Structures are given as structure tokens and as C-alpha cells.
Short mmCIF file of C-alpha atoms in Angstrom, two decimals:
data_model
loop_
_atom_site.label_atom_id
_atom_site.label_comp_id
_atom_site.label_asym_id
_atom_site.label_seq_id
_atom_site.Cartn_x
_atom_site.Cartn_y
_atom_site.Cartn_z
CA MET U 12 9.86 1.36 0.23
CA TYR U 13 7.57 -0.79 -1.92
CA LYS U 14 4.82 1.05 -3.77
CA LEU U 15 1.59 -0.86 -4.30
CA TYR U 16 -0.54 0.43 -7.18
CA GLU U 17 -3.97 -0.93 -6.41
CA PHE U 18 -7.72 -0.58 -6.66
CA PHE U 19 -8.76 -0.81 -3.02
CA ALA U 20 -11.97 -2.82 -3.53
CA SER U 21 -10.20 -5.48 -5.60
CA GLY U 22 -9.60 -8.85 -3.95
CA ASN U 23 -6.47 -9.29 -6.07
CA CYS U 24 -5.07 -6.13 -4.50
CA TYR U 25 -6.25 -7.07 -0.99
CA LYS U 26 -4.13 -10.24 -1.22
CA LEU U 27 -1.03 -8.06 -1.21
CA ARG U 28 -2.14 -5.66 1.53
CA LEU U 29 -2.80 -8.73 3.67
CA LEU U 30 0.52 -10.47 3.02
CA LEU U 31 2.60 -7.28 3.31
CA THR U 32 0.90 -6.54 6.64
CA GLN U 33 1.43 -10.08 7.92
CA LEU U 34 5.09 -9.90 6.86
CA ASN U 35 5.54 -6.54 8.62
CA ILE U 36 6.75 -4.99 5.36
CA PRO U 37 6.01 -1.27 5.11
CA PHE U 38 4.58 -0.08 1.80
CA GLN U 39 2.99 2.93 0.21
CA ARG U 40 -0.36 2.37 -1.48
CA ILE U 41 -1.38 4.36 -4.54
CA GLU U 42 -5.02 4.13 -5.57
CA VAL U 43 -5.66 3.36 -9.24
CA ASN U 44 -9.36 3.79 -9.97
CA ILE U 45 -10.03 1.19 -12.63
CA LEU U 46 -13.63 2.42 -12.91
CA LYS U 47 -12.25 5.71 -14.23
CA GLY U 48 -9.85 3.98 -16.63
CA GLU U 49 -6.78 4.81 -14.59
CA SER U 50 -5.22 1.39 -15.25
CA ARG U 51 -5.29 2.03 -19.01
CA THR U 52 -3.55 5.41 -19.16
CA PRO U 53 -0.24 5.64 -21.06
CA GLU U 54 1.49 6.31 -17.75
CA PHE U 55 0.07 3.20 -16.07
CA LEU U 56 0.74 1.01 -19.11
CA LEU U 57 4.42 1.73 -18.62
CA LYS U 58 4.09 0.00 -15.24
CA ASN U 59 1.99 -2.90 -16.55
CA PRO U 60 1.43 -3.16 -20.31
CA ASN U 61 -1.48 -5.50 -19.57
CA GLY U 62 -3.34 -2.61 -17.89
CA ARG U 63 -4.35 -4.36 -14.67
CA THR U 64 -3.91 -3.85 -10.96
CA PRO U 65 -2.16 -4.67 -8.68
CA VAL U 66 1.38 -3.66 -9.62
CA LEU U 67 4.24 -3.67 -7.13
CA GLU U 68 7.04 -1.16 -7.65
CA ILE U 69 10.00 -2.85 -6.00
CA GLU U 70 12.40 0.00 -6.61
CA THR U 71 12.14 2.99 -8.92
CA GLY U 72 11.16 1.69 -12.34
CA LYS U 73 11.22 -2.01 -11.34
CA PHE U 74 7.64 -3.30 -11.61
CA LEU U 75 5.98 -6.64 -11.02
CA ALA U 76 2.38 -7.43 -12.06
CA GLU U 77 -0.06 -10.32 -11.47
CA SER U 78 -1.23 -10.62 -7.88
CA ASN U 79 -0.22 -14.25 -7.46
CA ALA U 80 3.26 -13.70 -8.91
CA ILE U 81 3.70 -10.86 -6.42
CA LEU U 82 2.50 -13.11 -3.58
CA PHE U 83 5.16 -15.63 -4.58
CA TYR U 84 7.88 -12.99 -4.82
CA LEU U 85 7.11 -11.51 -1.41
CA SER U 86 6.75 -14.85 0.36
CA GLU U 87 9.84 -16.68 -0.88
CA GLY U 88 12.05 -17.45 2.10
CA THR U 89 9.23 -16.83 4.61
CA ASP U 90 6.83 -19.13 6.47
CA PHE U 91 4.13 -18.23 3.93
CA LEU U 92 5.72 -20.36 1.17
CA PRO U 93 6.98 -23.92 1.67
CA THR U 94 10.58 -24.70 0.74
CA ASP U 95 9.87 -28.30 -0.25
CA SER U 96 9.66 -28.32 -4.05
CA PHE U 97 6.50 -30.45 -4.26
CA GLU U 98 4.68 -28.38 -1.63
CA LYS U 99 5.77 -25.20 -3.40
CA ALA U 100 4.37 -26.62 -6.64
CA GLN U 101 1.12 -27.46 -4.83
CA VAL U 102 0.91 -23.83 -3.72
CA LEU U 103 1.32 -22.80 -7.35
CA GLN U 104 -1.31 -25.35 -8.41
CA TRP U 105 -3.83 -23.60 -6.14
CA LEU U 106 -2.70 -20.15 -7.31
CA PHE U 107 -3.34 -21.13 -10.92
CA PHE U 108 -6.62 -22.77 -9.93
CA GLU U 109 -7.61 -19.48 -8.30
CA GLN U 110 -6.83 -17.38 -11.37
CA TYR U 111 -8.29 -19.78 -13.94
CA SER U 112 -11.17 -21.62 -12.29
CA HIS U 113 -12.26 -19.32 -9.45
CA GLU U 114 -11.52 -15.61 -9.96
CA PRO U 115 -13.07 -15.25 -13.46
CA TYR U 116 -16.38 -16.50 -12.05
CA ILE U 117 -16.60 -15.31 -8.45
CA ALA U 118 -14.60 -12.08 -8.63
CA THR U 119 -16.13 -10.96 -11.91
CA SER U 120 -19.66 -11.61 -10.58
CA ARG U 121 -18.85 -9.59 -7.44
CA PHE U 122 -17.38 -6.78 -9.56
CA TRP U 123 -20.49 -6.46 -11.73
CA ILE U 124 -22.88 -6.61 -8.78
CA THR U 125 -20.98 -4.22 -6.49
CA THR U 126 -20.32 -1.65 -9.23
CA GLY U 127 -23.92 -1.50 -10.50
CA LYS U 128 -23.18 -3.40 -13.71
CA ALA U 129 -25.32 -6.45 -12.90
CA GLU U 130 -28.23 -5.61 -15.20
CA GLU U 131 -26.15 -4.89 -18.28
CA ASN U 132 -24.28 -8.18 -17.68
CA ARG U 133 -27.27 -10.29 -16.60
CA GLU U 134 -26.77 -13.10 -19.10
CA ALA U 135 -23.02 -13.31 -18.55
CA LEU U 136 -23.64 -13.19 -14.80
CA ASN U 137 -25.94 -16.20 -15.07
CA GLN U 138 -23.36 -18.04 -17.16
CA LYS U 139 -20.77 -17.52 -14.42
CA ARG U 140 -22.79 -19.26 -11.72
CA ALA U 141 -21.90 -22.85 -12.62
CA GLY U 142 -18.16 -22.16 -12.81
CA GLY U 143 -18.15 -20.38 -9.46
CA VAL U 144 -20.09 -23.15 -7.74
CA ALA U 145 -17.76 -25.76 -9.27
CA ALA U 146 -14.72 -23.93 -7.86
CA LEU U 147 -16.31 -23.72 -4.42
CA LYS U 148 -17.07 -27.46 -4.54
CA VAL U 149 -13.43 -28.25 -5.29
CA MET U 150 -12.39 -26.09 -2.33
CA GLU U 151 -15.05 -27.60 -0.05
CA GLN U 152 -13.90 -31.11 -0.87
CA HIS U 153 -10.28 -30.27 -0.10
CA LEU U 154 -11.10 -28.43 3.11
CA THR U 155 -13.24 -31.29 4.38
CA GLU U 156 -9.99 -33.22 4.76
CA HIS U 157 -7.47 -30.42 5.33
CA GLN U 158 -7.13 -27.41 7.62
CA PHE U 159 -5.42 -25.31 4.92
CA PHE U 160 -4.64 -25.78 1.22
CA VAL U 161 -1.04 -26.98 1.36
CA GLY U 162 0.94 -28.75 4.07
CA ASP U 163 -1.84 -28.16 6.60
CA ARG U 164 -0.56 -24.72 7.42
CA TYR U 165 -1.38 -21.16 6.35
CA THR U 166 0.41 -20.18 3.10
CA ILE U 167 -0.08 -17.78 0.19
CA ALA U 168 -2.40 -20.42 -1.33
CA ASP U 169 -4.84 -19.60 1.49
CA ILE U 170 -4.35 -15.85 1.02
CA ALA U 171 -4.99 -16.09 -2.73
CA LEU U 172 -8.15 -18.16 -2.30
CA PHE U 173 -9.42 -16.26 0.73
CA ALA U 174 -9.45 -12.90 -1.06
CA TYR U 175 -12.54 -13.51 -3.19
CA THR U 176 -14.01 -16.55 -1.42
CA HIS U 177 -14.84 -14.79 1.84
CA VAL U 178 -16.78 -12.13 -0.09
CA ALA U 179 -18.34 -14.58 -2.55
CA ASP U 180 -21.80 -13.63 -1.21
CA GLU U 181 -21.24 -10.17 -2.73
CA GLY U 182 -21.08 -12.00 -6.06
CA GLY U 183 -24.29 -13.89 -5.36
CA PHE U 184 -22.71 -17.14 -4.13
CA ASP U 185 -24.26 -18.61 -0.98
CA LEU U 186 -21.52 -19.95 1.29
CA SER U 187 -23.97 -21.48 3.77
CA LYS U 188 -23.86 -24.61 1.60
CA PHE U 189 -20.10 -24.91 2.15
CA PRO U 190 -19.42 -25.52 5.85
CA ALA U 191 -15.79 -26.56 5.43
CA ILE U 192 -15.09 -23.31 3.54
CA GLN U 193 -16.79 -21.32 6.29
CA ALA U 194 -14.67 -23.00 8.98
CA TRP U 195 -11.50 -22.33 6.93
CA ILE U 196 -12.47 -18.66 6.54
CA LYS U 197 -12.55 -18.43 10.34
CA ARG U 198 -9.12 -20.09 10.57
CA VAL U 199 -7.68 -17.61 8.06
CA GLN U 200 -9.23 -14.66 9.90
CA ALA U 201 -7.67 -15.95 13.14
CA GLN U 202 -4.11 -15.74 11.77
CA PRO U 203 -1.76 -13.21 13.40
CA LYS U 204 -1.97 -9.67 11.97
CA HIS U 205 -4.98 -10.49 9.81
CA ILE U 206 -6.64 -7.43 8.27
CA SER U 207 -10.06 -7.29 6.63
CA ILE U 208 -10.61 -6.36 2.98
CA THR U 209 -12.08 -3.00 4.01
CA GLN U 210 -9.40 -2.11 6.59
CA GLN U 211 -7.35 0.96 5.70
CA VAL U 212 -3.60 0.42 5.92
CA MET F 28 8.90 -42.79 -14.20
CA TYR F 29 6.61 -39.77 -14.46
CA LYS F 30 3.16 -40.40 -15.88
CA LEU F 31 1.61 -37.56 -17.86
CA TYR F 32 -2.18 -37.70 -18.10
CA GLU F 33 -2.95 -35.53 -21.08
CA PHE F 34 -5.22 -34.71 -23.99
CA PHE F 35 -2.77 -34.75 -26.90
CA ALA F 36 -4.28 -31.83 -28.86
CA SER F 37 -4.21 -29.51 -25.82
CA GLY F 38 -1.58 -26.78 -25.77
CA ASN F 39 -1.51 -26.96 -21.97
CA CYS F 40 -0.45 -30.59 -22.26
CA TYR F 41 2.00 -29.91 -25.09
CA LYS F 42 3.88 -27.50 -22.77
CA LEU F 43 4.85 -30.48 -20.62
CA ARG F 44 5.75 -32.84 -23.47
CA LEU F 45 8.03 -30.08 -24.77
CA LEU F 46 9.75 -29.32 -21.46
CA LEU F 47 10.12 -32.99 -20.46
CA THR F 48 11.68 -33.71 -23.86
CA GLN F 49 14.04 -30.72 -23.63
CA LEU F 50 15.04 -31.80 -20.12
CA ASN F 51 15.69 -35.39 -21.31
CA ILE F 52 13.26 -36.70 -18.68
CA PRO F 53 11.56 -39.94 -19.71
CA PHE F 54 7.82 -40.11 -19.13
CA GLN F 55 4.83 -42.26 -19.95
CA ARG F 56 1.92 -40.48 -21.57
CA ILE F 57 -1.65 -41.57 -20.90
CA GLU F 58 -4.33 -40.13 -23.18
CA VAL F 59 -7.36 -38.63 -21.45
CA ASN F 60 -10.02 -37.84 -24.05
CA ILE F 61 -11.72 -34.77 -22.65
CA LEU F 62 -14.20 -34.83 -25.56
CA LYS F 63 -15.51 -38.14 -24.20
CA GLY F 64 -15.68 -36.84 -20.61
CA GLU F 65 -12.67 -38.85 -19.48
CA SER F 66 -11.37 -35.97 -17.30
CA ARG F 67 -14.62 -35.98 -15.30
CA THR F 68 -14.82 -39.66 -14.34
CA PRO F 69 -14.69 -40.55 -10.62
CA GLU F 70 -11.33 -42.22 -11.26
CA PHE F 71 -9.80 -39.13 -12.89
CA LEU F 72 -11.23 -36.76 -10.26
CA LEU F 73 -9.14 -38.62 -7.69
CA LYS F 74 -6.10 -37.41 -9.65
CA ASN F 75 -7.38 -33.86 -10.13
CA PRO F 76 -10.61 -32.85 -8.36
CA ASN F 77 -10.84 -29.91 -10.77
CA GLY F 78 -11.33 -32.34 -13.67
CA ARG F 79 -8.76 -30.91 -16.07
CA THR F 80 -5.70 -32.09 -17.95
CA PRO F 81 -2.72 -32.20 -17.72
CA VAL F 82 -1.92 -34.04 -14.52
CA LEU F 83 1.56 -35.26 -13.68
CA GLU F 84 1.85 -38.37 -11.52
CA ILE F 85 5.22 -37.92 -9.84
CA GLU F 86 5.13 -41.22 -8.02
CA THR F 87 2.27 -43.60 -7.34
CA GLY F 88 -0.61 -41.55 -5.95
CA LYS F 89 1.33 -38.24 -5.91
CA PHE F 90 -0.37 -35.94 -8.40
CA LEU F 91 0.22 -32.36 -9.57
CA ALA F 92 -2.25 -30.41 -11.71
CA GLU F 93 -2.20 -27.04 -13.56
CA SER F 94 0.16 -26.97 -16.54
CA ASN F 95 2.09 -23.92 -15.40
CA ALA F 96 2.58 -25.24 -11.86
CA ILE F 97 3.96 -28.43 -13.39
CA LEU F 98 6.28 -26.39 -15.66
CA PHE F 99 7.61 -24.65 -12.55
CA TYR F 100 8.04 -27.91 -10.65
CA LEU F 101 9.95 -29.60 -13.46
CA SER F 102 12.16 -26.62 -14.28
CA GLU F 103 13.32 -25.62 -10.78
CA GLY F 104 17.08 -26.01 -10.62
CA THR F 105 17.44 -26.16 -14.42
CA ASP F 106 18.36 -23.58 -17.06
CA PHE F 107 14.66 -23.22 -17.89
CA LEU F 108 13.91 -21.25 -14.69
CA PRO F 109 16.01 -18.34 -13.42
CA THR F 110 17.38 -18.54 -9.87
CA ASP F 111 17.26 -14.76 -9.32
CA SER F 112 14.12 -14.10 -7.29
CA PHE F 113 12.93 -11.13 -9.37
CA GLU F 114 13.49 -12.96 -12.65
CA LYS F 115 11.70 -15.99 -11.25
CA ALA F 116 8.78 -13.74 -10.29
CA GLN F 117 8.79 -12.26 -13.80
CA VAL F 118 8.50 -15.79 -15.19
CA LEU F 119 5.50 -16.33 -12.92
CA GLN F 120 4.04 -12.99 -14.00
CA TRP F 121 4.02 -14.24 -17.60
CA LEU F 122 2.66 -17.65 -16.56
CA PHE F 123 -0.29 -15.97 -14.82
CA PHE F 124 -0.72 -13.61 -17.78
CA GLU F 125 -0.90 -16.68 -20.00
CA GLN F 126 -3.57 -18.41 -17.94
CA TYR F 127 -5.69 -15.31 -17.25
CA SER F 128 -5.34 -12.98 -20.23
CA HIS F 129 -4.30 -15.29 -23.09
CA GLU F 130 -5.42 -18.91 -22.78
CA PRO F 131 -9.13 -18.24 -22.05
CA TYR F 132 -9.36 -16.30 -25.33
CA ILE F 133 -6.95 -17.92 -27.76
CA ALA F 134 -6.99 -21.53 -26.55
CA THR F 135 -10.75 -21.64 -26.06
CA SER F 136 -11.33 -20.18 -29.55
CA ARG F 137 -9.00 -22.80 -31.03
CA PHE F 138 -10.74 -25.57 -29.07
CA TRP F 139 -14.19 -24.63 -30.34
CA ILE F 140 -13.04 -24.22 -33.94
CA THR F 141 -10.93 -27.39 -34.13
CA THR F 142 -13.55 -29.60 -32.42
CA GLY F 143 -16.47 -28.48 -34.58
CA LYS F 144 -18.09 -26.41 -31.83
CA ALA F 145 -17.68 -23.03 -33.52
CA GLU F 146 -21.29 -22.64 -34.64
CA GLU F 147 -22.87 -23.41 -31.28
CA ASN F 148 -20.45 -20.94 -29.65
CA ARG F 149 -20.53 -18.27 -32.35
CA GLU F 150 -21.45 -15.37 -30.06
CA ALA F 151 -18.97 -16.35 -27.34
CA LEU F 152 -16.34 -16.86 -30.03
CA ASN F 153 -16.87 -13.30 -31.26
CA GLN F 154 -16.62 -12.01 -27.70
CA LYS F 155 -13.24 -13.69 -27.31
CA ARG F 156 -11.62 -11.88 -30.23
CA ALA F 157 -10.81 -8.62 -28.44
CA GLY F 158 -9.21 -10.33 -25.43
CA GLY F 159 -7.07 -12.54 -27.64
CA VAL F 160 -5.89 -9.62 -29.77
CA ALA F 161 -5.11 -7.61 -26.61
CA ALA F 162 -2.94 -10.45 -25.27
CA LEU F 163 -1.08 -10.72 -28.58
CA LYS F 164 -0.46 -6.95 -28.53
CA VAL F 165 1.07 -7.16 -25.05
CA MET F 166 3.35 -9.95 -26.28
CA GLU F 167 4.23 -8.11 -29.49
CA GLN F 168 5.21 -5.00 -27.55
CA HIS F 169 7.46 -7.00 -25.22
CA LEU F 170 9.06 -8.98 -28.03
CA THR F 171 9.81 -5.85 -30.02
CA GLU F 172 12.38 -5.07 -27.34
CA HIS F 173 13.34 -8.54 -26.09
CA GLN F 174 14.43 -11.84 -27.61
CA PHE F 175 12.57 -13.88 -25.01
CA PHE F 176 10.14 -13.09 -22.18
CA VAL F 177 12.48 -13.05 -19.19
CA GLY F 178 16.21 -12.39 -18.89
CA ASP F 179 16.60 -12.52 -22.65
CA ARG F 180 16.91 -16.27 -22.65
CA TYR F 181 14.59 -19.22 -23.24
CA THR F 182 12.63 -20.16 -20.09
CA ILE F 183 9.34 -21.82 -19.18
CA ALA F 184 7.69 -18.42 -19.74
CA ASP F 185 8.42 -18.90 -23.44
CA ILE F 186 7.20 -22.50 -23.37
CA ALA F 187 3.93 -21.49 -21.67
CA LEU F 188 3.24 -18.68 -24.12
CA PHE F 189 4.45 -20.58 -27.19
CA ALA F 190 2.00 -23.45 -26.69
CA TYR F 191 -1.14 -21.63 -27.84
CA THR F 192 0.41 -18.61 -29.57
CA HIS F 193 2.07 -20.54 -32.39
CA VAL F 194 -1.26 -22.17 -33.24
CA ALA F 195 -3.33 -19.01 -32.68
CA ASP F 196 -4.34 -19.11 -36.37
CA GLU F 197 -6.28 -22.29 -35.58
CA GLY F 198 -8.33 -20.10 -33.23
CA GLY F 199 -8.88 -17.49 -35.93
CA PHE F 200 -6.12 -15.07 -34.89
CA ASP F 201 -3.97 -13.72 -37.71
CA LEU F 202 -0.32 -13.63 -36.63
CA SER F 203 0.82 -11.84 -39.79
CA LYS F 204 0.08 -8.58 -37.95
CA PHE F 205 2.57 -9.50 -35.22
CA PRO F 206 6.07 -9.69 -36.73
CA ALA F 207 7.92 -9.73 -33.40
CA ILE F 208 5.82 -12.69 -32.26
CA GLN F 209 6.54 -14.48 -35.53
CA ALA F 210 10.30 -13.96 -35.11
CA TRP F 211 10.11 -15.20 -31.49
CA ILE F 212 8.22 -18.32 -32.62
CA LYS F 213 11.15 -19.12 -34.92
CA ARG F 214 13.60 -18.59 -32.04
CA VAL F 215 11.61 -20.97 -29.83
CA GLN F 216 11.41 -23.56 -32.60
CA ALA F 217 15.20 -23.32 -33.03
CA GLN F 218 15.89 -24.36 -29.41
CA PRO F 219 17.68 -27.69 -28.87
CA LYS F 220 15.39 -30.75 -28.76
CA HIS F 221 12.31 -28.74 -29.77
CA ILE F 222 9.33 -30.90 -30.70
CA SER F 223 6.19 -29.77 -32.50
CA ILE F 224 2.71 -29.91 -30.98
CA THR F 225 1.79 -32.80 -33.26
CA GLN F 226 4.97 -34.83 -32.76
CA GLN F 227 4.43 -38.19 -31.08
CA VAL F 228 6.71 -38.81 -28.12
#
């Protein structure tokens, strides 16, 4: 059985709980408390030398890191990843957009605010506002014309972007200005076997 | 013929010139001077709403953004991307590592220094040192035991990481402390049809 090493509150980790659940794949979750440095212990660094969660243990000693790489691995050959090579590349385009232009702004802001680190990071938090809003604008524009991110159906591109977008308010981002994003959030939440970010699995 | 919209000095764009050349795929390059705001014009935003280079125009009006998504698209079915699903996922793991844990530190430092923006970004530049060194340490550790990043052969994971690593000194990172990275750089440069980052194509 897959083992998922994760920090429960992390959106990056939630992506995998959500996909594994929607794929009906059983897994064992192992909490790694990054607030207590548990992702930087010598033991954990053997699983991921980059010291980050999530990590998927596929079989004993066979580890895969980076949430979006794991999404791709789990979804290949399923309805969650297109087979057409251009559509697959478009999925990857959005996955890289998420990690480069979205997560460092919205997820990091949420992390500081929800873990009581807002004050000590006040200036950096302010600097992250523009980047987060810019990412949401790119999403809003796309979703004004499309139901989902790629091929007008639910894929791992939606899962990756949903994880931190639907809790963007916890990072201080007001989604009421983004009606197309709000409608898409409802469409994602209406997918079969959807679980919330706080749901125990 | 493919059209590559790129900023020549960018490592992200160089990745694609290198792979296209090694794949013997002809392409037309179109310079987009990001220093003059040319990636934020209304015309360019129709190609990539996120306003970044590179963008590959596959056929008229069919655009793909995000350097590492384009690497994946171009390399599928070639020797530059494994067919084994775990090895393919490992390639993606390193591509996401590159965009999240490497490029924002090393490439951004190089950009500020080489475009005369070091002074105005002095504090941010100092803050980027630790992240860049951490990324290089992860690479050094891996390359101490492996010839290349995945499957012990040259893939797009090497191309993605080579682009900014081999010019890390231009961002103020001293590679003399990383002998395994230096040896890997020589192995990458010895690949058939290798071109340098400054070579006109």
C-alpha cells in the first residue's frame, strides 16, 4: 500500500489525499509535522533530500517527491490526465504555473497567517500580495471562458490549483472579486468523491 | 515550423534552444525583450496570459507556456524522456524542484546582477543566497552518486537543471565548492549537438 508522508494542513499534501480518494486508491498517511522540523531530520532527508512534504512511498524504499509530480504519476492512464500530448502539456503548463506563480504567494501567505507567523513576516507578506492577485487574475480570465483548466473537464490541473485557491482567504486574498473562480470552486467540489481539505481520511 | 518566443539571455529559454537543437527540430526564434516590457503587451498576453517567456507556438494560434512543460512536450517519445512511468515521474520531480527550489533563487539572483539591478535588490539578493546554496547541495548530493539526474542517462531533467546551474556564478554562487556538479556540467556539455547559452541559433 502507498504511504503518504504529509503535513495535514498543507494544500500540497491535500492534493494527493484528494486524488487518491477520487481514484479509490487505498493509502496510509503518516503525519510529518514541519512546524517541529520533522521534514528536516536525517531520517526524512533519506526520503526527500530537499526536506519537503509530501513524499509518496510507492514501495519500500521507493520515494517520489514534489506534489505535482506525484499527481502526474498517480493520474497517468486515468481520466484525471489527458492522453493527447498537447492537452497533457497544457496540464503541465498549469502545474508549473501553480508552483511558480501561485503557490509561493498564496500558500506562503496562508502558512504565515495560519501558523501565527504573520507579524514576523509582515513586510514579506505585503510583498506577496501583488503576485497572488496576479495569479488569481490569470485564473479568473481563463475560467471566464472555460469550465475547467484543460479540455473543459476535471483533471489534475484543477486539483493542483484548487488546493490553495479555495482557501486563499486564509492567506488574506478576497475571492469575492473573482466570480469565475468561485463558480469553478463549486464545480470542483461537486466532483464525485470530493473530500474537503480538513476531512480525515 | 515551431516559433519560439524568447528572451535570449534567459536560462528558461535556453533550455528550449538546447533541446530543439539536440532533437534536430528546426524553429524560428522571436526575441521578446522582457526588460522593455515586451512580455506584458496586450499582444503577448494573448500568447501567454501569465506574461512570461518562453512561449512555443506549435501551429498558428496554438501556444504552450512554461519552459519545463515545453521540455516535456518536445521530448515525449524521444530518448530525452524515459518511458517508464516512475522514471518519468522522477524527471518531473526534478523539473518541479528546479522551478520551485532552484530557479527563484539562482536565476533571479543572476537576473538582478547581470541586468544592473543588484543594488536596488540588495536585501532580497542576500535573502536568496541560502535557498540557492540549499538547492546546489541537494544536486551535489545526488550527483555524488549518479552520473545524471534520472536513470543515469541524459534527460530533460539535466537540461532543466543545467540551464541556470552552469551560470550560477553569474548570480554570485561559487561552484568550486561543488565538485560533483562541476563534473556533471562537463558531462552535459559533452553531449552530442550541445550548444552554449550564448550561441546564436
